[in-house]
Structure formats: C-alpha cells, structure tokens
Amino acid sequence: MEFSVKEENLVPRRRHLHMHPELSFQEKETQEYILKELKNMGIEGKKIASTGVICRLGPSSGPAIALRADTDALPVLESNEVEYKSKNEGKMHACGHDGHVSGLLATLETIKDWKLTKGVVGLFQPAEEGYHGARKMVEEGCMEDVEAVFGIHLWNTLAYGKIGISEGPVMANSDRFTIEITGRGGHGSMPHDCADPTLAAANVVLNAQQIVARNLNPMKESAVISFGGIKTNSFVSNVIPESVSLCGTVRSYEEPVRCLVEKRLGEICQGVELLNGLKADYKFVRGYSAVVNDAIGVKMATQAGQKVDIAEVVPAPKVLSGEDFYYYNQEGKVPSCFIFVGSAINDGVIRPHHSPEFDIDERALLVSAKLYCQIVYDNCR
Ligand SMILES: [Zn+2]
Ligand SMILES: [Zn+2]
C-alpha cells in the first residue's frame, strides 16, 4: 500500500449518519450531508435520482470507474444502547449503508489530490432497500462513460479482516407471490357441501416444496420457496372458510431456475383448482434480479483486495438476499464486482442485517476505504 487513507472521519461520519437514518427516497438530510462533506473537500457533488448524489473526479469526460455506496435506512426500531443510537425512532441503519457512505466519502477525500488519468465517479445511491434506487440512478445517466463499476457491502456473516469476492451470482433473484384461494364455505360437519380452501392451501404449501426437491438439479441449482403467511377469511372451529390467502418469497440465482419456479407454482395452483374444485388466483411479482460478478470485475477487485494490508481476500459468502446493484452492469455490458467486507463484531453475538441489534465492527470501514482507494490507485493513475 503506497498511500494512506484519510481515515480520521470514517467513524464520526458513520456515527453521524447512524444517528440520522432516513428511509428509501426520503434521504434528504443524508443527501445534504454528503453534498456538504464533499464541498468541504473541494469536490462538487450533484443531486441525482431524487435523493442521491453523484460526483466525478479526474478528467471531466472520457472513461471512468464508478464506486457505489447506498444511502438508505430501514423501518426498524434500534435496540442497541450505544452513544450513536438512532435519533429517528423507528428508523435505523440496520444494513450498514451508513458505513458505505462513510467509506466512499473517505475514499474520495483520499484520492481527490491524486493525478488521475481516468475518471472516478462516486455514486451515492438512495433507496436500495426494495425501491430500485439503482434503476433511477442509471436512468438519469450515472453510467455515462463508466467502464467498470464496484459496490461494497459491509457484511456481518463475514469476520472482520476478510474481503469476500467471487465470480458469478452473489446475490439472488428476489421475487414474491400471492395466491388467493376462493372455495365454498359452510358447516365444518358437512365438508361434502363445501369446497375447502384450507385443504387446498395445505396442498399448495406442501407441493411447492417439491419444486426445489424434485424439479431442480441438486448438483448445481438452488432456490428457496418460503411462505410468509396463510390467512383464512374466518377463524371458527366449526366453519369451513370461504377463502384463504397465501403469500411468500422465492429466491434463486439463475434465470432459468427463476422461470421454472414461477411456472411450477402456477401449475400447482391449477392442479389444486382441479383437485379441490375451487379458484386459486396466482400472482408472481419479480423483485430484484441476481447480482452477478463477471471475470473482469472480479479480477480488478481481487488484485486490489490482495494489496489491502489489513485484510485478506476469501470467497464471498453466498447469500439469497436481494440487491439492486445489478442495474449498474447493464445486463453484463459493464464489468462489475459486488464485494463483501467482513464487519462482524467478534464477541459471539449474532447481529443480523435488518435486525434491531445490527451493528458493525467499525474497523471494517477502513478496509472498505482502502479497497476502494486501491481500485482507483491500480486503474485510474
Ligand atoms: Zn439491506
Ligand atoms: Zn444493504
């Protein structure tokens, strides 16, 4: 490592943001804070995607590398009793995006005086948590001239000191479905006069699990189908209800697997209609697509990661969470790598992402800043 990162503001900035979390597309104060911090560094930031910020260093046009930090928080009530606890009750940086912003700010502060021969674009993206903020960034032109894009996620199932990088899918297709089963209700003692939607719902739930167990190749395909809820329209011991609603989520890595699950769930609903003599109205709604790291992006990230003196590169933890980072690689046209930086606090307590107990080992902030700086150092000078 031949440079030193401007690290003194890493923790204070992260803590400031942690105390002032804002939800997706409401990141107004966060946006102002980023613009102000950039201005103090002598960098001109511009508003983009409603509540996001974009800036560019180095040559004002021509090829560039983009570094992304998402900025939004979650509707979670923080339970940590820490001095930097959220001041916005019911909102919390429970995914580590406060740390992403701080890491990218420190990166820009460090590289701003370097002689850059290639552009560096800072992407402070709003609304990652389910609201497709990345799509809006791309629609508003953030990828103009960008020839490679990198994203870092602080990650709590990875130990501090590890940088997780893998080629291929690292975040999942994240879809949801609803099924409305409408039968014919009646007396619990006279099922022959009814069309029982509860039994039909049970059939759907059980058969759905056979898709993963019996339609996917166990050697190379994976998916998860989870039901989030089953609700009958009545809840009385001696009444067969009129209708049952089901909802759930489907996670997968590959597009063919995603399509197969979508189709088979529909076929199960059709089968149940026939079997149970009722209506099963099925809707499959696509959410985020998988984040897929390509060979070029992975090579650039790995070479930089191996030079980070306080961490080592390991395979990325495979997770079935969703992420909107996939919008930036434009279906494989722009090399990209989504990188996991280990942030678990090593005290035996599990602090899952999106939980009220979420917190990070703040030393990971320096790892992420060093990694981003190294990518710039290797590729833009
Ligand atoms: Zn999240
Ligand atoms: Zn996140």
Short mmCIF file of C-alpha atoms and ligand atoms in Angstrom, two decimals:
data_model
loop_
_atom_site.label_atom_id
_atom_site.label_comp_id
_atom_site.label_asym_id
_atom_site.label_seq_id
_atom_site.Cartn_x
_atom_site.Cartn_y
_atom_site.Cartn_z
CA MET A 1 0.00 0.00 0.00
CA GLU A 2 1.68 3.19 -1.19
CA PHE A 3 -0.82 5.74 0.04
CA SER A 4 -2.56 6.44 3.30
CA VAL A 5 -6.31 6.74 3.59
CA LYS A 6 -7.81 9.86 5.18
CA GLU A 7 -9.31 7.77 7.92
CA GLU A 8 -9.92 10.24 10.76
CA ASN A 9 -13.54 10.93 9.73
CA LEU A 10 -14.53 7.34 8.96
CA VAL A 11 -16.08 6.58 12.34
CA PRO A 12 -17.51 10.06 13.12
CA ARG A 13 -19.26 10.22 9.72
CA ARG A 14 -20.66 6.73 10.06
CA ARG A 15 -21.95 7.54 13.52
CA HIS A 16 -23.49 10.82 12.40
CA LEU A 17 -25.37 9.00 9.64
CA HIS A 18 -26.30 6.20 12.02
CA MET A 19 -27.94 8.72 14.33
CA HIS A 20 -29.89 10.29 11.45
CA PRO A 21 -31.29 7.42 9.37
CA GLU A 22 -33.76 8.10 6.58
CA LEU A 23 -35.92 5.68 4.61
CA SER A 24 -35.77 4.97 0.88
CA PHE A 25 -36.25 8.07 -1.29
CA GLN A 26 -36.55 10.22 1.85
CA GLU A 27 -32.78 10.67 2.26
CA LYS A 28 -32.93 14.47 2.15
CA GLU A 29 -30.71 15.21 5.14
CA THR A 30 -28.35 12.45 4.10
CA GLN A 31 -28.12 13.99 0.64
CA GLU A 32 -27.38 17.43 2.12
CA TYR A 33 -24.80 15.90 4.45
CA ILE A 34 -22.99 14.16 1.58
CA LEU A 35 -23.04 17.35 -0.53
CA LYS A 36 -21.67 19.36 2.40
CA GLU A 37 -18.91 16.87 3.19
CA LEU A 38 -17.90 16.77 -0.47
CA LYS A 39 -17.91 20.56 -0.64
CA ASN A 40 -15.63 20.73 2.40
CA MET A 41 -13.21 18.52 0.46
CA GLY A 42 -13.45 20.79 -2.58
CA ILE A 43 -15.50 18.27 -4.56
CA GLU A 44 -18.64 19.31 -6.38
CA GLY A 45 -21.46 16.84 -5.89
CA LYS A 46 -24.70 16.90 -7.84
CA LYS A 47 -28.14 15.69 -6.88
CA ILE A 48 -29.38 12.69 -8.83
CA ALA A 49 -32.20 10.14 -8.57
CA SER A 50 -34.25 12.41 -6.29
CA THR A 51 -32.28 11.92 -3.07
CA GLY A 52 -28.94 10.62 -4.34
CA VAL A 53 -25.61 12.34 -5.07
CA ILE A 54 -23.12 11.86 -7.90
CA CYS A 55 -19.65 13.34 -8.30
CA ARG A 56 -16.75 12.88 -10.66
CA LEU A 57 -13.01 13.27 -10.06
CA GLY A 58 -10.17 13.21 -12.57
CA PRO A 59 -10.67 14.05 -16.27
CA SER A 60 -14.11 15.63 -16.67
CA SER A 61 -15.02 13.35 -19.57
CA GLY A 62 -13.90 10.04 -21.02
CA PRO A 63 -13.70 6.60 -19.46
CA ALA A 64 -14.29 6.29 -15.74
CA ILE A 65 -14.61 3.80 -12.93
CA ALA A 66 -17.64 4.04 -10.66
CA LEU A 67 -17.76 3.33 -6.93
CA ARG A 68 -21.12 2.91 -5.29
CA ALA A 69 -22.47 3.47 -1.78
CA ASP A 70 -26.17 3.06 -0.97
CA THR A 71 -27.57 5.56 1.49
CA ASP A 72 -30.94 4.44 2.86
CA ALA A 73 -32.01 3.04 6.21
CA LEU A 74 -34.84 0.70 7.27
CA PRO A 75 -38.08 0.97 9.26
CA VAL A 76 -36.53 -0.85 12.22
CA LEU A 77 -36.57 0.27 15.88
CA GLU A 78 -32.98 0.15 17.10
CA SER A 79 -32.45 -1.81 20.32
CA ASN A 80 -28.73 -1.07 20.75
CA GLU A 81 -27.90 1.19 23.69
CA VAL A 82 -24.95 2.94 22.09
CA GLU A 83 -23.95 6.59 22.08
CA TYR A 84 -24.65 6.74 18.35
CA LYS A 85 -28.12 5.19 18.61
CA SER A 86 -30.68 6.29 16.01
CA LYS A 87 -32.37 9.58 16.87
CA ASN A 88 -35.18 8.92 14.36
CA GLU A 89 -37.34 6.49 16.30
CA GLY A 90 -38.48 3.54 14.21
CA LYS A 91 -35.78 4.12 11.60
CA MET A 92 -32.37 2.55 11.67
CA HIS A 93 -29.29 1.97 9.58
CA ALA A 94 -29.72 -1.77 10.11
CA CYS A 95 -27.95 -2.84 6.92
CA GLY A 96 -24.69 -0.89 7.18
CA HIS A 97 -25.39 1.69 4.48
CA ASP A 98 -24.21 4.41 6.89
CA GLY A 99 -20.81 2.72 6.73
CA HIS A 100 -20.94 2.53 2.95
CA VAL A 101 -21.40 6.29 2.68
CA SER A 102 -18.62 6.94 5.16
CA GLY A 103 -16.26 4.57 3.32
CA LEU A 104 -16.90 6.20 -0.05
CA LEU A 105 -16.51 9.72 1.38
CA ALA A 106 -13.12 8.76 2.85
CA THR A 107 -12.12 7.27 -0.49
CA LEU A 108 -12.96 10.44 -2.40
CA GLU A 109 -11.22 12.55 0.24
CA THR A 110 -8.11 10.41 -0.16
CA ILE A 111 -7.94 10.33 -3.95
CA LYS A 112 -9.02 13.87 -4.71
CA ASP A 113 -5.44 15.15 -4.95
CA TRP A 114 -4.13 12.21 -6.95
CA LYS A 115 -3.16 12.72 -10.58
CA LEU A 116 -5.96 10.70 -12.12
CA THR A 117 -5.70 9.76 -15.79
CA LYS A 118 -9.12 8.19 -15.72
CA GLY A 119 -12.34 9.43 -14.19
CA VAL A 120 -13.66 8.24 -10.84
CA VAL A 121 -17.41 8.52 -10.34
CA GLY A 122 -18.84 8.43 -6.84
CA LEU A 123 -22.37 7.04 -6.73
CA PHE A 124 -24.30 7.78 -3.54
CA GLN A 125 -27.42 5.83 -4.35
CA PRO A 126 -30.72 6.19 -2.49
CA ALA A 127 -33.45 3.60 -2.00
CA GLU A 128 -31.64 0.29 -2.25
CA GLU A 129 -33.99 -1.41 0.23
CA GLY A 130 -36.62 -2.57 -2.23
CA TYR A 131 -37.25 0.68 -4.11
CA HIS A 132 -34.94 0.27 -7.11
CA GLY A 133 -32.85 3.39 -6.45
CA ALA A 134 -30.12 1.99 -8.72
CA ARG A 135 -32.53 1.91 -11.66
CA LYS A 136 -33.25 5.60 -11.21
CA MET A 137 -29.53 6.39 -11.00
CA VAL A 138 -28.93 4.54 -14.28
CA GLU A 139 -31.96 6.12 -15.97
CA GLU A 140 -30.61 9.55 -15.05
CA GLY A 141 -27.28 8.82 -16.72
CA CYS A 142 -24.94 7.89 -13.88
CA MET A 143 -23.24 5.23 -16.02
CA GLU A 144 -22.22 7.54 -18.84
CA ASP A 145 -18.58 6.75 -19.78
CA VAL A 146 -18.30 4.24 -16.93
CA GLU A 147 -16.27 1.21 -17.97
CA ALA A 148 -16.32 -0.69 -14.67
CA VAL A 149 -18.39 -0.39 -11.50
CA PHE A 150 -17.79 -1.61 -7.96
CA GLY A 151 -20.03 -1.92 -4.93
CA ILE A 152 -19.09 -2.79 -1.37
CA HIS A 153 -21.39 -4.22 1.26
CA LEU A 154 -20.27 -4.44 4.87
CA TRP A 155 -21.27 -7.96 5.82
CA ASN A 156 -21.96 -9.39 9.24
CA THR A 157 -21.67 -13.08 8.43
CA LEU A 158 -18.09 -12.43 7.38
CA ALA A 159 -15.41 -11.84 10.01
CA TYR A 160 -13.57 -8.54 10.23
CA GLY A 161 -10.41 -8.71 8.16
CA LYS A 162 -11.97 -10.65 5.30
CA ILE A 163 -12.88 -9.36 1.87
CA GLY A 164 -15.34 -11.69 0.13
CA ILE A 165 -15.07 -11.79 -3.66
CA SER A 166 -16.49 -14.42 -6.02
CA GLU A 167 -17.30 -14.67 -9.69
CA GLY A 168 -20.88 -15.49 -10.71
CA PRO A 169 -24.06 -14.80 -8.77
CA VAL A 170 -23.52 -13.40 -5.26
CA MET A 171 -26.99 -12.02 -4.54
CA ALA A 172 -30.25 -13.65 -5.55
CA ASN A 173 -33.28 -13.09 -7.73
CA SER A 174 -35.69 -11.90 -5.08
CA ASP A 175 -39.34 -12.40 -6.05
CA ARG A 176 -42.66 -12.69 -4.27
CA PHE A 177 -46.02 -14.25 -4.91
CA THR A 178 -49.60 -14.21 -3.68
CA ILE A 179 -52.25 -16.91 -4.05
CA GLU A 180 -55.94 -16.20 -3.36
CA ILE A 181 -57.91 -19.41 -3.00
CA THR A 182 -61.66 -18.99 -3.17
CA GLY A 183 -63.81 -22.04 -2.36
CA ARG A 184 -67.24 -22.51 -0.87
CA GLY A 185 -67.59 -22.20 2.87
CA GLY A 186 -70.01 -24.00 5.08
CA HIS A 187 -70.56 -26.12 8.15
CA GLY A 188 -67.49 -27.92 9.42
CA SER A 189 -69.51 -31.11 9.78
CA MET A 190 -70.59 -31.06 6.11
CA PRO A 191 -67.42 -30.83 4.02
CA HIS A 192 -69.13 -32.57 1.09
CA ASP A 193 -71.29 -29.45 0.62
CA CYS A 194 -68.22 -27.18 0.60
CA ALA A 195 -65.09 -26.60 -1.47
CA ASP A 196 -62.50 -26.40 1.29
CA PRO A 197 -59.89 -23.68 0.62
CA THR A 198 -57.85 -24.61 3.72
CA LEU A 199 -57.16 -28.09 2.42
CA ALA A 200 -56.31 -26.59 -0.96
CA ALA A 201 -53.90 -24.14 0.72
CA ALA A 202 -52.23 -27.03 2.55
CA ASN A 203 -51.82 -28.82 -0.78
CA VAL A 204 -50.20 -25.73 -2.31
CA VAL A 205 -47.74 -25.33 0.58
CA LEU A 206 -46.67 -28.97 0.56
CA ASN A 207 -46.46 -29.29 -3.21
CA ALA A 208 -44.46 -26.08 -3.52
CA GLN A 209 -41.65 -27.67 -1.53
CA GLN A 210 -41.46 -30.41 -4.12
CA ILE A 211 -40.35 -27.92 -6.76
CA VAL A 212 -36.98 -27.45 -5.07
CA ALA A 213 -36.73 -31.09 -4.02
CA ARG A 214 -37.81 -32.68 -7.29
CA ASN A 215 -37.53 -30.21 -10.20
CA LEU A 216 -34.11 -28.64 -9.58
CA ASN A 217 -30.80 -30.33 -10.21
CA PRO A 218 -29.35 -30.84 -6.71
CA MET A 219 -25.78 -30.70 -8.08
CA LYS A 220 -25.96 -27.17 -9.41
CA GLU A 221 -29.28 -25.39 -8.97
CA SER A 222 -30.60 -23.75 -5.85
CA ALA A 223 -33.74 -21.93 -4.84
CA VAL A 224 -35.78 -21.19 -1.76
CA ILE A 225 -39.56 -21.03 -1.63
CA SER A 226 -40.89 -19.71 1.67
CA PHE A 227 -44.45 -18.93 2.63
CA GLY A 228 -44.71 -15.77 4.66
CA GLY A 229 -48.38 -16.11 5.56
CA ILE A 230 -51.56 -18.14 5.36
CA LYS A 231 -54.82 -16.40 6.26
CA THR A 232 -58.35 -17.82 6.30
CA ASN A 233 -61.22 -15.35 5.94
CA SER A 234 -62.89 -16.80 9.05
CA PHE A 235 -61.37 -18.40 12.13
CA VAL A 236 -64.03 -20.51 13.78
CA SER A 237 -63.76 -24.17 14.81
CA ASN A 238 -66.90 -25.40 13.09
CA VAL A 239 -66.79 -23.29 9.93
CA ILE A 240 -65.07 -24.18 6.69
CA PRO A 241 -63.90 -20.77 5.47
CA GLU A 242 -64.81 -19.18 2.17
CA SER A 243 -61.28 -18.23 1.16
CA VAL A 244 -57.60 -18.47 2.08
CA SER A 245 -54.80 -16.04 1.13
CA LEU A 246 -51.19 -17.12 0.89
CA CYS A 247 -48.04 -15.11 0.27
CA GLY A 248 -44.39 -15.94 0.02
CA THR A 249 -40.97 -15.27 -1.39
CA VAL A 250 -38.86 -17.08 -3.98
CA ARG A 251 -35.08 -16.74 -4.16
CA SER A 252 -32.86 -18.12 -6.89
CA TYR A 253 -29.59 -17.37 -8.67
CA GLU A 254 -30.17 -18.33 -12.30
CA GLU A 255 -32.85 -17.00 -14.63
CA PRO A 256 -33.95 -20.49 -15.83
CA VAL A 257 -34.46 -21.56 -12.21
CA ARG A 258 -36.45 -18.40 -11.53
CA CYS A 259 -38.67 -19.08 -14.55
CA LEU A 260 -39.12 -22.73 -13.62
CA VAL A 261 -40.28 -21.92 -10.08
CA GLU A 262 -42.64 -19.23 -11.38
CA LYS A 263 -44.18 -21.70 -13.85
CA ARG A 264 -44.39 -24.69 -11.49
CA LEU A 265 -46.07 -22.67 -8.73
CA GLY A 266 -48.71 -21.70 -11.27
CA GLU A 267 -49.16 -25.31 -12.31
CA ILE A 268 -49.60 -26.35 -8.69
CA CYS A 269 -52.37 -23.75 -8.36
CA GLN A 270 -54.06 -25.11 -11.49
CA GLY A 271 -53.76 -28.65 -10.11
CA VAL A 272 -55.32 -27.61 -6.83
CA GLU A 273 -58.22 -25.94 -8.63
CA LEU A 274 -58.99 -29.21 -10.33
CA LEU A 275 -58.35 -31.36 -7.29
CA ASN A 276 -60.31 -29.25 -4.83
CA GLY A 277 -62.92 -27.73 -7.15
CA LEU A 278 -62.25 -24.07 -6.43
CA LYS A 279 -60.36 -20.99 -7.74
CA ALA A 280 -56.68 -20.38 -7.00
CA ASP A 281 -55.68 -16.95 -8.26
CA TYR A 282 -51.87 -16.80 -8.50
CA LYS A 283 -49.64 -13.75 -8.95
CA PHE A 284 -45.85 -13.83 -9.22
CA VAL A 285 -44.13 -10.48 -8.87
CA ARG A 286 -40.49 -10.10 -9.85
CA GLY A 287 -38.31 -8.10 -7.49
CA TYR A 288 -34.56 -7.57 -7.74
CA SER A 289 -32.60 -9.73 -10.15
CA ALA A 290 -29.44 -11.57 -9.14
CA VAL A 291 -26.18 -9.67 -8.77
CA VAL A 292 -23.68 -11.47 -10.99
CA ASN A 293 -19.96 -10.68 -10.79
CA ASP A 294 -18.05 -11.05 -14.06
CA ALA A 295 -14.47 -12.17 -14.63
CA ILE A 296 -13.08 -8.70 -15.40
CA GLY A 297 -14.69 -7.01 -12.41
CA VAL A 298 -13.63 -9.85 -10.13
CA LYS A 299 -10.04 -9.70 -11.33
CA MET A 300 -9.80 -5.95 -10.75
CA ALA A 301 -11.37 -6.24 -7.29
CA THR A 302 -9.25 -9.23 -6.30
CA GLN A 303 -5.97 -7.64 -7.38
CA ALA A 304 -6.82 -4.56 -5.34
CA GLY A 305 -8.11 -6.58 -2.39
CA GLN A 306 -4.90 -8.56 -2.17
CA LYS A 307 -3.00 -5.30 -1.59
CA VAL A 308 -5.16 -4.22 1.34
CA ASP A 309 -2.74 -4.75 4.20
CA ILE A 310 -5.31 -5.24 6.97
CA ALA A 311 -7.46 -7.86 5.26
CA GLU A 312 -7.34 -10.98 3.14
CA VAL A 313 -9.44 -11.97 0.13
CA VAL A 314 -11.67 -15.02 0.61
CA PRO A 315 -14.60 -16.44 -1.39
CA ALA A 316 -17.76 -14.37 -0.98
CA PRO A 317 -20.43 -15.82 1.29
CA LYS A 318 -23.24 -16.99 -1.00
CA VAL A 319 -26.45 -15.38 0.15
CA LEU A 320 -30.01 -15.33 -1.14
CA SER A 321 -30.64 -11.71 -0.17
CA GLY A 322 -31.65 -9.21 -2.84
CA GLU A 323 -29.68 -6.16 -4.05
CA ASP A 324 -30.33 -3.62 -6.78
CA PHE A 325 -26.63 -3.33 -7.69
CA TYR A 326 -27.35 -5.49 -10.77
CA TYR A 327 -28.76 -2.44 -12.60
CA TYR A 328 -25.27 -0.96 -12.94
CA ASN A 329 -23.77 -3.75 -15.02
CA GLN A 330 -26.49 -3.30 -17.64
CA GLU A 331 -27.04 -7.00 -18.19
CA GLY A 332 -23.33 -7.78 -18.37
CA LYS A 333 -22.30 -4.86 -20.61
CA VAL A 334 -20.27 -3.08 -17.91
CA PRO A 335 -17.73 -5.12 -15.91
CA SER A 336 -18.73 -5.10 -12.28
CA CYS A 337 -17.97 -6.61 -8.92
CA PHE A 338 -20.04 -6.56 -5.75
CA ILE A 339 -17.71 -7.07 -2.81
CA PHE A 340 -18.40 -8.17 0.76
CA VAL A 341 -16.30 -6.59 3.50
CA GLY A 342 -16.42 -8.53 6.77
CA SER A 343 -17.88 -6.44 9.59
CA ALA A 344 -18.91 -8.97 12.23
CA ILE A 345 -18.09 -7.95 15.80
CA ASN A 346 -16.11 -10.84 17.23
CA ASP A 347 -17.91 -11.37 20.55
CA GLY A 348 -20.12 -14.36 19.80
CA VAL A 349 -23.28 -12.25 19.49
CA ILE A 350 -25.09 -12.55 16.17
CA ARG A 351 -26.26 -9.20 14.78
CA PRO A 352 -28.12 -9.98 11.56
CA HIS A 353 -28.69 -7.41 8.84
CA HIS A 354 -32.11 -5.74 9.16
CA SER A 355 -32.39 -6.67 12.86
CA PRO A 356 -32.77 -4.16 15.74
CA GLU A 357 -29.42 -5.42 17.13
CA PHE A 358 -27.47 -4.78 13.94
CA ASP A 359 -24.09 -3.14 14.43
CA ILE A 360 -20.67 -3.43 12.81
CA ASP A 361 -17.03 -3.69 13.71
CA GLU A 362 -16.12 -0.14 12.71
CA ARG A 363 -12.59 -1.19 11.75
CA ALA A 364 -14.23 -2.60 8.62
CA LEU A 365 -14.79 0.99 7.44
CA LEU A 366 -11.06 1.35 6.89
CA VAL A 367 -10.93 -1.94 5.00
CA SER A 368 -13.62 -0.73 2.60
CA ALA A 369 -11.98 2.67 2.09
CA LYS A 370 -8.58 1.08 1.48
CA LEU A 371 -10.11 -1.31 -1.02
CA TYR A 372 -11.89 1.42 -2.98
CA CYS A 373 -8.74 3.58 -2.95
CA GLN A 374 -6.66 0.64 -4.17
CA ILE A 375 -9.04 0.02 -7.08
CA VAL A 376 -8.58 3.65 -8.08
CA TYR A 377 -4.81 3.50 -7.48
CA ASP A 378 -4.46 0.44 -9.72
CA ASN A 379 -6.76 1.53 -12.54
CA CYS A 380 -7.03 5.29 -12.75
CA ARG A 381 -3.49 6.60 -12.48
ZN ZN B 1 -30.49 -4.40 3.45
ZN ZN B 2 -27.80 -3.43 2.31
#
